[in-house]
mmCIF file of C-alpha atoms and ligand atoms in Angstrom:
data_model
loop_
_atom_site.group_PDB
_atom_site.id
_atom_site.type_symbol
_atom_site.label_atom_id
_atom_site.label_comp_id
_atom_site.label_asym_id
_atom_site.label_seq_id
_atom_site.Cartn_x
_atom_site.Cartn_y
_atom_site.Cartn_z
ATOM 1 C CA MET A 1 26.811 -5.480 53.430
ATOM 2 C CA ASP A 2 26.606 -7.784 50.470
ATOM 3 C CA LEU A 3 27.326 -4.880 48.148
ATOM 4 C CA LEU A 4 30.448 -3.980 50.085
ATOM 5 C CA ARG A 5 31.552 -7.610 50.006
ATOM 6 C CA LYS A 6 31.218 -7.634 46.217
ATOM 7 C CA LEU A 7 33.000 -4.303 45.887
ATOM 8 C CA LEU A 8 35.896 -5.791 47.838
ATOM 9 C CA PHE A 9 35.893 -9.000 45.756
ATOM 10 C CA LEU A 10 35.381 -11.131 48.845
ATOM 11 C CA PRO A 11 33.774 -14.561 48.517
ATOM 12 C CA PRO A 12 30.646 -15.211 50.630
ATOM 13 C CA GLY A 13 31.593 -16.030 54.210
ATOM 14 C CA ALA A 14 31.701 -19.714 55.098
ATOM 15 C CA SER A 15 32.855 -19.755 58.705
ATOM 16 C CA GLN A 16 31.312 -18.810 62.024
ATOM 17 C CA MET A 17 33.649 -15.801 62.229
ATOM 18 C CA ALA A 18 33.036 -14.453 58.767
ATOM 19 C CA ARG A 19 29.938 -12.419 59.619
ATOM 20 C CA ASP A 20 31.480 -10.593 62.566
ATOM 21 C CA ILE A 21 34.672 -9.891 60.693
ATOM 22 C CA ASP A 22 32.709 -8.574 57.719
ATOM 23 C CA LEU A 23 30.641 -6.365 59.999
ATOM 24 C CA LEU A 24 33.715 -4.833 61.601
ATOM 25 C CA HIS A 25 35.356 -4.523 58.206
ATOM 26 C CA GLY A 26 32.266 -2.788 56.817
ATOM 27 C CA PHE A 27 31.983 -0.585 59.898
ATOM 28 C CA VAL A 28 35.582 0.622 59.632
ATOM 29 C CA ILE A 29 35.396 1.175 55.888
ATOM 30 C CA GLY A 30 31.967 2.839 56.122
ATOM 31 C CA VAL A 31 32.976 5.252 58.862
ATOM 32 C CA SER A 32 36.237 6.057 57.073
ATOM 33 C CA ALA A 33 34.389 6.700 53.818
ATOM 34 C CA LEU A 34 31.901 8.970 55.602
ATOM 35 C CA GLY A 35 34.752 10.859 57.247
ATOM 36 C CA ALA A 36 36.589 11.264 53.947
ATOM 37 C CA PHE A 37 33.381 12.487 52.329
ATOM 38 C CA GLY A 38 32.868 15.032 55.126
ATOM 39 C CA VAL A 39 36.431 16.327 54.775
ATOM 40 C CA ALA A 40 35.978 16.671 51.012
ATOM 41 C CA LEU A 41 32.710 18.584 51.485
ATOM 42 C CA ALA A 42 34.309 20.958 53.995
ATOM 43 C CA THR A 43 37.229 21.507 51.629
ATOM 44 C CA VAL A 44 34.913 22.469 48.776
ATOM 45 C CA ARG A 45 32.955 24.762 51.057
ATOM 46 C CA PHE A 46 36.071 26.541 52.353
ATOM 47 C CA VAL A 47 37.538 26.843 48.868
ATOM 48 C CA VAL A 48 34.400 28.645 47.771
ATOM 49 C CA LYS A 49 33.896 30.669 50.918
ATOM 50 C CA TYR A 50 37.481 31.897 51.282
ATOM 51 C CA ARG A 51 38.299 32.273 47.583
ATOM 52 C CA HIS A 52 40.455 35.165 46.472
ATOM 53 C CA ARG A 53 38.552 38.418 46.171
ATOM 54 C CA SER A 54 39.503 41.972 45.472
ATOM 55 C CA GLY A 55 40.195 44.080 48.499
ATOM 56 C CA PRO A 56 42.806 43.504 51.201
ATOM 57 C CA GLY A 57 45.199 40.649 50.307
ATOM 58 C CA TYR A 58 44.563 38.527 53.372
ATOM 59 C CA THR A 59 41.795 36.660 55.150
ATOM 60 C CA GLU A 60 41.102 37.331 58.769
ATOM 61 C CA HIS A 61 42.042 34.537 61.220
ATOM 62 C CA VAL A 62 39.538 31.667 61.258
ATOM 63 C CA GLY A 63 39.342 29.478 64.369
ATOM 64 C CA ALA A 64 37.065 26.811 65.826
ATOM 65 C CA PRO A 65 35.911 26.885 69.437
ATOM 66 C CA ARG A 66 38.195 24.865 71.742
ATOM 67 C CA GLY A 67 35.346 22.578 72.796
ATOM 68 C CA PHE A 68 34.586 21.702 69.183
ATOM 69 C CA GLU A 69 38.219 20.734 68.526
ATOM 70 C CA LEU A 70 38.421 18.607 71.666
ATOM 71 C CA GLY A 71 35.135 16.990 70.786
ATOM 72 C CA ILE A 72 36.358 15.959 67.319
ATOM 73 C CA GLY A 73 39.658 14.677 68.718
ATOM 74 C CA GLY A 74 37.970 12.751 71.517
ATOM 75 C CA PHE A 75 35.439 11.240 69.146
ATOM 76 C CA LEU A 76 38.170 9.994 66.816
ATOM 77 C CA VAL A 77 40.224 8.487 69.640
ATOM 78 C CA ALA A 78 37.120 6.776 71.007
ATOM 79 C CA LEU A 79 36.361 5.419 67.545
ATOM 80 C CA PHE A 80 39.848 3.970 67.166
ATOM 81 C CA ILE A 81 39.647 2.381 70.600
ATOM 82 C CA LEU A 82 36.274 0.866 69.737
ATOM 83 C CA TRP A 83 37.695 -0.634 66.557
ATOM 84 C CA TRP A 84 40.643 -1.978 68.459
ATOM 85 C CA VAL A 85 38.457 -3.570 71.123
ATOM 86 C CA LEU A 86 36.215 -5.232 68.544
ATOM 87 C CA GLY A 87 39.163 -6.350 66.465
ATOM 88 C CA TYR A 88 41.102 -7.659 69.415
ATOM 89 C CA ARG A 89 38.123 -9.666 70.573
ATOM 90 C CA GLN A 90 37.831 -11.270 67.160
ATOM 91 C CA TYR A 91 41.548 -11.925 67.099
ATOM 92 C CA GLY A 92 41.206 -13.707 70.441
ATOM 93 C CA GLU A 93 38.395 -15.793 69.031
ATOM 94 C CA ILE A 94 40.347 -17.052 66.027
ATOM 95 C CA GLN A 95 43.312 -17.757 68.291
ATOM 96 C CA ALA A 96 41.347 -19.652 70.914
ATOM 97 C CA LYS A 97 41.460 -23.414 70.910
ATOM 98 C CA ALA A 98 38.023 -24.840 71.533
ATOM 99 C CA ASP A 99 37.877 -27.951 73.687
ATOM 100 C CA GLY A 100 37.733 -31.060 71.587
ATOM 101 C CA ALA A 101 38.599 -29.193 68.424
ATOM 102 C CA LEU A 102 40.025 -31.182 65.566
ATOM 103 C CA GLU A 103 43.756 -30.405 65.457
ATOM 104 C CA ILE A 104 45.404 -30.449 62.078
ATOM 105 C CA TYR A 105 49.074 -29.808 61.426
ATOM 106 C CA VAL A 106 49.694 -27.607 58.432
ATOM 107 C CA THR A 107 53.114 -27.431 56.857
ATOM 108 C CA GLY A 108 53.953 -24.851 54.254
ATOM 109 C CA LYS A 109 56.923 -25.331 51.999
ATOM 110 C CA GLN A 110 57.970 -23.907 48.685
ATOM 111 C CA TRP A 111 55.390 -24.176 47.103
ATOM 112 C CA MET A 112 52.705 -26.323 48.562
ATOM 113 C CA TRP A 113 50.651 -26.969 51.669
ATOM 114 C CA LYS A 114 50.603 -30.269 53.530
ATOM 115 C CA PHE A 115 48.129 -31.345 56.153
ATOM 116 C CA ALA A 116 48.580 -34.018 58.806
ATOM 117 C CA TYR A 117 45.473 -35.258 60.618
ATOM 118 C CA PRO A 118 45.238 -36.692 64.117
ATOM 119 C CA ASP A 119 44.507 -40.205 62.851
ATOM 120 C CA GLY A 120 47.831 -40.301 61.053
ATOM 121 C CA ARG A 121 46.711 -39.653 57.537
ATOM 122 C CA SER A 122 47.986 -36.751 55.542
ATOM 123 C CA THR A 123 47.051 -34.864 52.424
ATOM 124 C CA ALA A 124 49.003 -32.539 50.192
ATOM 125 C CA GLY A 125 47.443 -29.686 48.310
ATOM 126 C CA TYR A 126 44.021 -30.051 49.914
ATOM 127 C CA LEU A 127 42.551 -29.974 53.380
ATOM 128 C CA VAL A 128 39.465 -31.895 54.465
ATOM 129 C CA VAL A 129 37.398 -30.680 57.430
ATOM 130 C CA PRO A 130 33.938 -31.478 58.785
ATOM 131 C CA ARG A 131 31.200 -28.870 58.762
ATOM 132 C CA ASN A 132 30.097 -27.228 62.031
ATOM 133 C CA GLU A 133 32.972 -28.565 64.045
ATOM 134 C CA PRO A 134 35.747 -26.482 65.546
ATOM 135 C CA VAL A 135 39.069 -26.971 63.821
ATOM 136 C CA VAL A 136 42.460 -25.799 65.049
ATOM 137 C CA LEU A 137 45.272 -25.464 62.558
ATOM 138 C CA GLN A 138 48.846 -25.690 63.832
ATOM 139 C CA LEU A 139 50.964 -24.043 61.210
ATOM 140 C CA THR A 140 54.627 -24.331 60.541
ATOM 141 C CA SER A 141 56.964 -23.989 57.607
ATOM 142 C CA ARG A 142 59.815 -26.119 56.393
ATOM 143 C CA ASP A 143 61.671 -23.307 54.695
ATOM 144 C CA VAL A 144 60.683 -19.648 54.482
ATOM 145 C CA ILE A 145 57.758 -17.679 55.875
ATOM 146 C CA HIS A 146 54.418 -18.480 54.290
ATOM 147 C CA SER A 147 50.957 -17.370 55.266
ATOM 148 C CA PHE A 148 47.834 -19.517 55.245
ATOM 149 C CA PHE A 149 44.896 -17.475 54.041
ATOM 150 C CA VAL A 150 41.348 -18.734 53.464
ATOM 151 C CA PRO A 151 39.364 -15.738 52.222
ATOM 152 C CA ALA A 152 35.994 -17.490 52.553
ATOM 153 C CA PHE A 153 36.696 -18.163 56.237
ATOM 154 C CA ARG A 154 38.259 -14.727 56.747
ATOM 155 C CA ILE A 155 41.264 -16.266 58.454
ATOM 156 C CA LYS A 156 44.936 -15.710 57.815
ATOM 157 C CA ARG A 157 47.983 -16.729 59.793
ATOM 158 C CA ASP A 158 51.691 -16.834 59.065
ATOM 159 C CA ALA A 159 53.492 -20.166 58.895
ATOM 160 C CA LEU A 160 56.980 -19.691 60.304
ATOM 161 C CA PRO A 161 59.962 -22.025 60.116
ATOM 162 C CA SER A 162 60.733 -23.825 63.394
ATOM 163 C CA ARG A 163 57.715 -22.389 65.170
ATOM 164 C CA TYR A 164 54.087 -23.344 65.469
ATOM 165 C CA THR A 165 51.344 -20.788 65.090
ATOM 166 C CA THR A 166 47.680 -21.466 65.637
ATOM 167 C CA ILE A 167 44.432 -20.443 64.056
ATOM 168 C CA SER A 168 40.971 -21.847 64.581
ATOM 169 C CA PHE A 169 37.741 -21.727 62.667
ATOM 170 C CA GLU A 170 34.483 -23.518 62.234
ATOM 171 C CA ALA A 171 33.247 -23.969 58.693
ATOM 172 C CA THR A 172 29.533 -23.390 58.379
ATOM 173 C CA ARG A 173 28.870 -24.368 54.776
ATOM 174 C CA SER A 174 29.824 -27.455 52.814
ATOM 175 C CA GLY A 175 31.827 -26.776 49.716
ATOM 176 C CA THR A 176 35.312 -26.304 48.406
ATOM 177 C CA TYR A 177 37.174 -23.129 49.228
ATOM 178 C CA ARG A 178 40.491 -21.752 48.192
ATOM 179 C CA ALA A 179 43.389 -21.339 50.604
ATOM 180 C CA MET A 180 46.238 -19.210 49.411
ATOM 181 C CA CYS A 181 49.719 -18.292 50.467
ATOM 182 C CA ALA A 182 49.663 -14.651 51.475
ATOM 183 C CA GLU A 183 53.346 -14.040 52.057
ATOM 184 C CA TYR A 184 55.685 -13.709 49.120
ATOM 185 C CA CYS A 185 57.876 -16.811 49.228
ATOM 186 C CA GLY A 186 59.535 -17.228 45.874
ATOM 187 C CA THR A 187 58.919 -18.149 42.258
ATOM 188 C CA SER A 188 55.639 -20.043 42.606
ATOM 189 C CA HIS A 189 54.219 -18.067 45.504
ATOM 190 C CA SER A 190 51.178 -17.044 43.480
ATOM 191 C CA ARG A 191 50.385 -20.663 42.740
ATOM 192 C CA MET A 192 50.895 -21.956 46.265
ATOM 193 C CA TRP A 193 47.290 -22.676 47.030
ATOM 194 C CA ALA A 194 45.228 -25.527 48.393
ATOM 195 C CA ASP A 195 41.583 -26.509 48.330
ATOM 196 C CA VAL A 196 39.756 -26.633 51.628
ATOM 197 C CA VAL A 197 36.988 -29.210 51.345
ATOM 198 C CA VAL A 198 34.232 -28.817 53.925
ATOM 199 C CA LEU A 199 32.187 -32.009 54.184
ATOM 200 C CA SER A 200 28.774 -32.651 55.674
ATOM 201 C CA PRO A 201 28.915 -35.033 58.647
ATOM 202 C CA PRO A 202 27.933 -38.154 56.631
ATOM 203 C CA ASP A 203 30.443 -37.331 53.876
ATOM 204 C CA TYR A 204 33.089 -36.743 56.478
ATOM 205 C CA GLU A 205 32.393 -40.143 58.028
ATOM 206 C CA GLN A 206 32.781 -41.651 54.612
ATOM 207 C CA TRP A 207 36.135 -39.934 54.179
ATOM 208 C CA LEU A 208 37.280 -41.186 57.568
ATOM 209 C CA GLU A 209 36.391 -44.677 56.466
ATOM 210 C CA GLY A 210 38.730 -44.320 53.563
ATOM 211 C CA GLU A 211 36.392 -43.662 50.656
ATOM 212 C CA PRO A 212 36.867 -40.139 49.397
ATOM 213 C CA PRO A 213 33.507 -38.562 48.568
ATOM 214 C CA ALA A 214 33.240 -36.709 45.249
ATOM 215 C CA PRO A 215 34.426 -33.265 46.413
ATOM 216 C CA VAL A 216 37.529 -34.805 47.979
ATOM 217 C CA ALA A 217 38.274 -36.805 44.850
ATOM 218 C CA ARG A 218 38.040 -33.620 42.806
ATOM 219 C CA ALA A 219 40.342 -31.750 45.174
ATOM 220 C CA GLN A 220 42.745 -34.672 45.061
ATOM 221 C CA ALA A 221 42.852 -34.553 41.294
ATOM 222 C CA GLY A 222 43.394 -30.820 41.232
ATOM 223 C CA ALA A 223 45.815 -30.632 44.124
ATOM 224 C CA VAL A 224 48.703 -28.285 43.614
ATOM 225 C CA VAL A 225 51.794 -30.090 44.704
ATOM 226 C CA ARG A 226 54.995 -28.470 43.601
ATOM 227 C CA GLY A 227 58.441 -29.834 44.122
ATOM 228 C CA GLY A 228 57.939 -33.110 42.308
ATOM 229 C CA ARG A 229 55.593 -34.863 44.704
ATOM 230 C CA THR A 230 52.047 -35.897 44.243
ATOM 231 C CA GLY A 231 49.330 -35.931 46.792
ATOM 232 C CA ASP A 232 47.467 -39.004 45.717
ATOM 233 C CA GLU A 233 50.117 -41.605 46.402
ATOM 234 C CA ASP A 234 50.381 -41.020 50.073
ATOM 235 C CA GLY A 235 52.661 -43.996 50.670
ATOM 236 C CA ALA A 236 55.242 -42.839 48.181
ATOM 237 C CA THR A 237 55.019 -39.250 49.324
ATOM 238 C CA LEU A 238 55.450 -40.136 52.932
ATOM 239 C CA ALA A 239 58.388 -42.420 52.188
ATOM 240 C CA GLU A 240 60.111 -39.755 50.146
ATOM 241 C CA ARG A 241 59.637 -37.272 52.872
ATOM 242 C CA GLY A 242 60.975 -39.849 55.309
ATOM 243 C CA ARG A 243 64.123 -40.153 53.261
ATOM 244 C CA GLU A 244 64.616 -36.388 53.418
ATOM 245 C CA ILE A 245 64.047 -36.368 57.155
ATOM 246 C CA ALA A 246 66.422 -39.284 57.655
ATOM 247 C CA ALA A 247 69.095 -37.403 55.739
ATOM 248 C CA GLN A 248 68.389 -34.188 57.579
ATOM 249 C CA TYR A 249 68.621 -35.736 61.045
ATOM 250 C CA GLY A 250 71.724 -37.702 60.210
ATOM 251 C CA CYS A 251 70.093 -41.149 60.419
ATOM 252 C CA LEU A 252 71.740 -42.100 57.152
ATOM 253 C CA SER A 253 75.244 -41.566 58.454
ATOM 254 C CA CYS A 254 74.819 -44.678 60.604
ATOM 255 C CA HIS A 255 72.113 -46.634 58.765
ATOM 256 C CA THR A 256 72.732 -47.546 55.157
ATOM 257 C CA THR A 257 70.005 -48.178 52.646
ATOM 258 C CA ASP A 258 72.102 -50.469 50.458
ATOM 259 C CA GLY A 259 72.202 -53.510 52.692
ATOM 260 C CA GLN A 260 75.632 -53.000 54.234
ATOM 261 C CA GLN A 261 75.793 -53.049 57.996
ATOM 262 C CA HIS A 262 77.338 -49.890 59.394
ATOM 263 C CA VAL A 263 77.209 -48.254 62.836
ATOM 264 C CA GLY A 264 73.571 -49.332 63.058
ATOM 265 C CA PRO A 265 71.569 -51.985 61.233
ATOM 266 C CA THR A 266 71.006 -51.327 57.557
ATOM 267 C CA TRP A 267 67.500 -50.283 56.660
ATOM 268 C CA ALA A 268 67.425 -52.354 53.516
ATOM 269 C CA GLY A 269 65.058 -55.239 54.113
ATOM 270 C CA LEU A 270 64.816 -54.373 57.796
ATOM 271 C CA TYR A 271 61.088 -53.818 57.948
ATOM 272 C CA GLY A 272 59.222 -57.029 58.597
ATOM 273 C CA SER A 273 62.379 -58.981 59.421
ATOM 274 C CA HIS A 274 62.984 -60.718 62.737
ATOM 275 C CA GLU A 275 65.980 -59.470 64.655
ATOM 276 C CA THR A 276 67.734 -60.932 67.651
ATOM 277 C CA LEU A 277 68.184 -58.505 70.482
ATOM 278 C CA ASP A 278 70.991 -58.057 72.951
ATOM 279 C CA ASP A 279 69.196 -60.129 75.542
ATOM 280 C CA GLY A 280 68.559 -62.973 73.137
ATOM 281 C CA GLN A 281 64.906 -62.221 72.469
ATOM 282 C CA THR A 282 63.694 -61.716 68.951
ATOM 283 C CA VAL A 283 61.416 -58.991 67.687
ATOM 284 C CA GLU A 284 59.580 -58.458 64.487
ATOM 285 C CA VAL A 285 60.573 -55.113 63.042
ATOM 286 C CA ASP A 286 57.328 -53.235 62.548
ATOM 287 C CA ALA A 287 56.204 -49.633 62.849
ATOM 288 C CA ASP A 288 55.902 -49.902 66.626
ATOM 289 C CA TYR A 289 59.371 -51.300 67.061
ATOM 290 C CA ILE A 290 60.927 -48.714 64.751
ATOM 291 C CA THR A 291 59.152 -45.880 66.522
ATOM 292 C CA GLU A 292 60.218 -47.160 69.912
ATOM 293 C CA SER A 293 63.800 -47.454 68.706
ATOM 294 C CA MET A 294 63.780 -43.829 67.619
ATOM 295 C CA MET A 295 62.510 -42.709 70.995
ATOM 296 C CA ARG A 296 64.323 -45.210 73.246
ATOM 297 C CA PRO A 297 67.177 -46.571 71.161
ATOM 298 C CA ASN A 298 68.569 -48.813 73.869
ATOM 299 C CA ALA A 299 65.341 -50.366 75.074
ATOM 300 C CA LYS A 300 65.530 -53.138 72.461
ATOM 301 C CA ARG A 301 68.900 -53.034 70.770
ATOM 302 C CA VAL A 302 69.740 -55.432 67.994
ATOM 303 C CA ARG A 303 72.552 -57.810 68.947
ATOM 304 C CA GLY A 304 75.948 -56.861 67.618
ATOM 305 C CA PHE A 305 75.476 -53.099 67.649
ATOM 306 C CA ASP A 306 76.786 -50.651 70.212
ATOM 307 C CA ALA A 307 74.627 -48.248 72.181
ATOM 308 C CA LEU A 308 75.538 -45.223 70.108
ATOM 309 C CA MET A 309 72.207 -44.005 68.881
ATOM 310 C CA PRO A 310 70.800 -40.827 70.458
ATOM 311 C CA THR A 311 67.125 -40.511 71.231
ATOM 312 C CA TYR A 312 64.896 -38.581 68.891
ATOM 313 C CA GLN A 313 62.228 -38.012 71.494
ATOM 314 C CA GLY A 314 61.106 -34.415 71.128
ATOM 315 C CA GLU A 315 63.224 -33.966 68.029
ATOM 316 C CA LEU A 316 60.831 -35.441 65.520
ATOM 317 C CA GLU A 317 57.210 -34.493 65.089
ATOM 318 C CA GLY A 318 54.618 -37.221 64.961
ATOM 319 C CA ASP A 319 54.198 -37.071 61.226
ATOM 320 C CA GLU A 320 57.966 -37.009 60.725
ATOM 321 C CA VAL A 321 58.279 -40.239 62.659
ATOM 322 C CA ALA A 322 55.551 -41.690 60.471
ATOM 323 C CA ALA A 323 57.437 -40.551 57.394
ATOM 324 C CA VAL A 324 60.701 -42.171 58.485
ATOM 325 C CA VAL A 325 58.844 -45.406 59.262
ATOM 326 C CA ALA A 326 57.273 -45.250 55.806
ATOM 327 C CA PHE A 327 60.704 -44.761 54.263
ATOM 328 C CA ILE A 328 62.106 -47.788 56.110
ATOM 329 C CA ARG A 329 59.075 -49.784 55.058
ATOM 330 C CA SER A 330 59.629 -48.786 51.438
ATOM 331 C CA LEU A 331 63.030 -50.482 51.664
ATOM 332 C CA ARG A 332 61.609 -53.772 52.910
ATOM 333 C CA ASP A 333 62.158 -55.649 49.690
ATOM 334 C CA ALA A 334 65.696 -54.429 49.217
ATOM 335 C CA PRO A 335 68.346 -57.125 49.669
ATOM 336 C CA HIS A 336 69.268 -57.297 53.308
ATOM 337 C CA GLU A 337 72.844 -58.448 53.563
ATOM 338 C CA SER A 338 74.763 -57.930 50.389
ATOM 339 C CA ALA A 339 75.937 -54.663 48.940
ATOM 340 C CA VAL A 340 73.765 -53.554 46.086
ATOM 341 C CA GLU A 341 72.865 -50.294 44.459
ATOM 342 C CA LEU A 342 70.407 -47.955 46.045
ATOM 343 C CA PRO A 343 66.879 -49.246 45.802
ATOM 344 C CA GLU A 344 64.800 -47.258 43.411
ATOM 345 C CA LEU A 345 62.706 -44.507 44.827
ATOM 346 C CA ALA A 346 60.744 -41.993 42.894
ATOM 347 C CA PRO A 347 63.074 -39.947 40.700
ATOM 348 C CA ALA A 348 62.584 -36.663 42.498
ATOM 349 C CA ALA A 349 63.700 -38.001 45.850
ATOM 350 C CA GLY A 350 66.631 -35.566 45.971
ATOM 351 C CA THR A 351 66.566 -32.971 48.665
ATOM 352 C CA GLN A 352 66.439 -30.059 46.237
ATOM 353 C CA PRO A 353 62.947 -28.757 45.663
ATOM 354 C CA ASP A 354 62.631 -28.762 41.957
ATOM 355 C CA GLY A 355 63.065 -25.050 41.662
ATOM 356 C CA GLY A 356 59.575 -24.465 40.340
ATOM 357 C CA GLY A 357 60.558 -26.270 37.141
ATOM 358 C CA GLU A 358 57.127 -25.914 35.677
ATOM 359 C CA GLY A 359 56.757 -22.429 37.070
ATOM 360 C CA GLY A 360 60.046 -21.194 35.690
ATOM 361 C CA ALA A 361 59.883 -18.066 33.590
ATOM 362 C CA PRO A 362 60.618 -18.611 29.949
HETATM 363 CU CU1 LIG B 1 54.267 -19.584 50.268
HETATM 364 CU CU2 LIG B 1 53.974 -17.448 49.327
#
């Protein structure tokens, strides 16, 4: 088994599924190789036995007994069905969501992977999971079709735009493994990979508490993040993404970022300010208030603005809401009332992915 694994250039298995998948893989390849060998042997034998000889210029008709033919056919069909049953069962297993599994949202985009965790944090270019705990990945794509492939876990699943696909696994060995994109998606497809860091329970606790253990720090440093963003400044990354989302969903056609009031309140300096509502109450503008206003725009409307904003309930994913909030927060120190230039964001905040600038062919 190990020999076959090495012949196929597969890394040692590191998930609970890997062994079964390898066994089936080996079984199918082994049986096929045996069959091919048998066919080759028979060919050689017939070539020798029925070679051209002097005498009459033909060979008499050669036939196999009917039962023998049926037997071979039936055996092959049964073999295929067996493979299918085993394979389908494994497919069901990597599709199944275990109760209490850790759910992580995976977003593929040209050309990087992003991961959003249930507690609200996110990473780009590397994924952190605990050992011996079921994990469910919810995959989607922001542009074209990608495919999330972790050879060591023997799992692969397409990430499709505007759809969620699921794959689950349970890592059985601590370490850092490579995840790759397995669907051609453009210039830097071959470099669209991420590290999957599997942590022992104590290390994982440490990561949850906000101190990255050594393997995470290494993955962070080596994270592949194309398109001008970096993974280690989560605040900035999230805010930049928030700006893109705000543009995409049309928020910016009513909310300015330069301090001028428009259809809705300007976002410049909004975060942390105290606003007077329609009913005379005041609120402090914080993440909660902003989130509520996206979902129920008229629940607490700022005085002086009309009820024109649509709800974004069901439109925005959880991490997108977080990103927009982060963007608004990043504008907190911008002048509130007067017209000024756009506050400075990171230079690559444009909506164009940077075309694989560093990956461009010479
Ligand atoms: Cu993404 Cu190939």
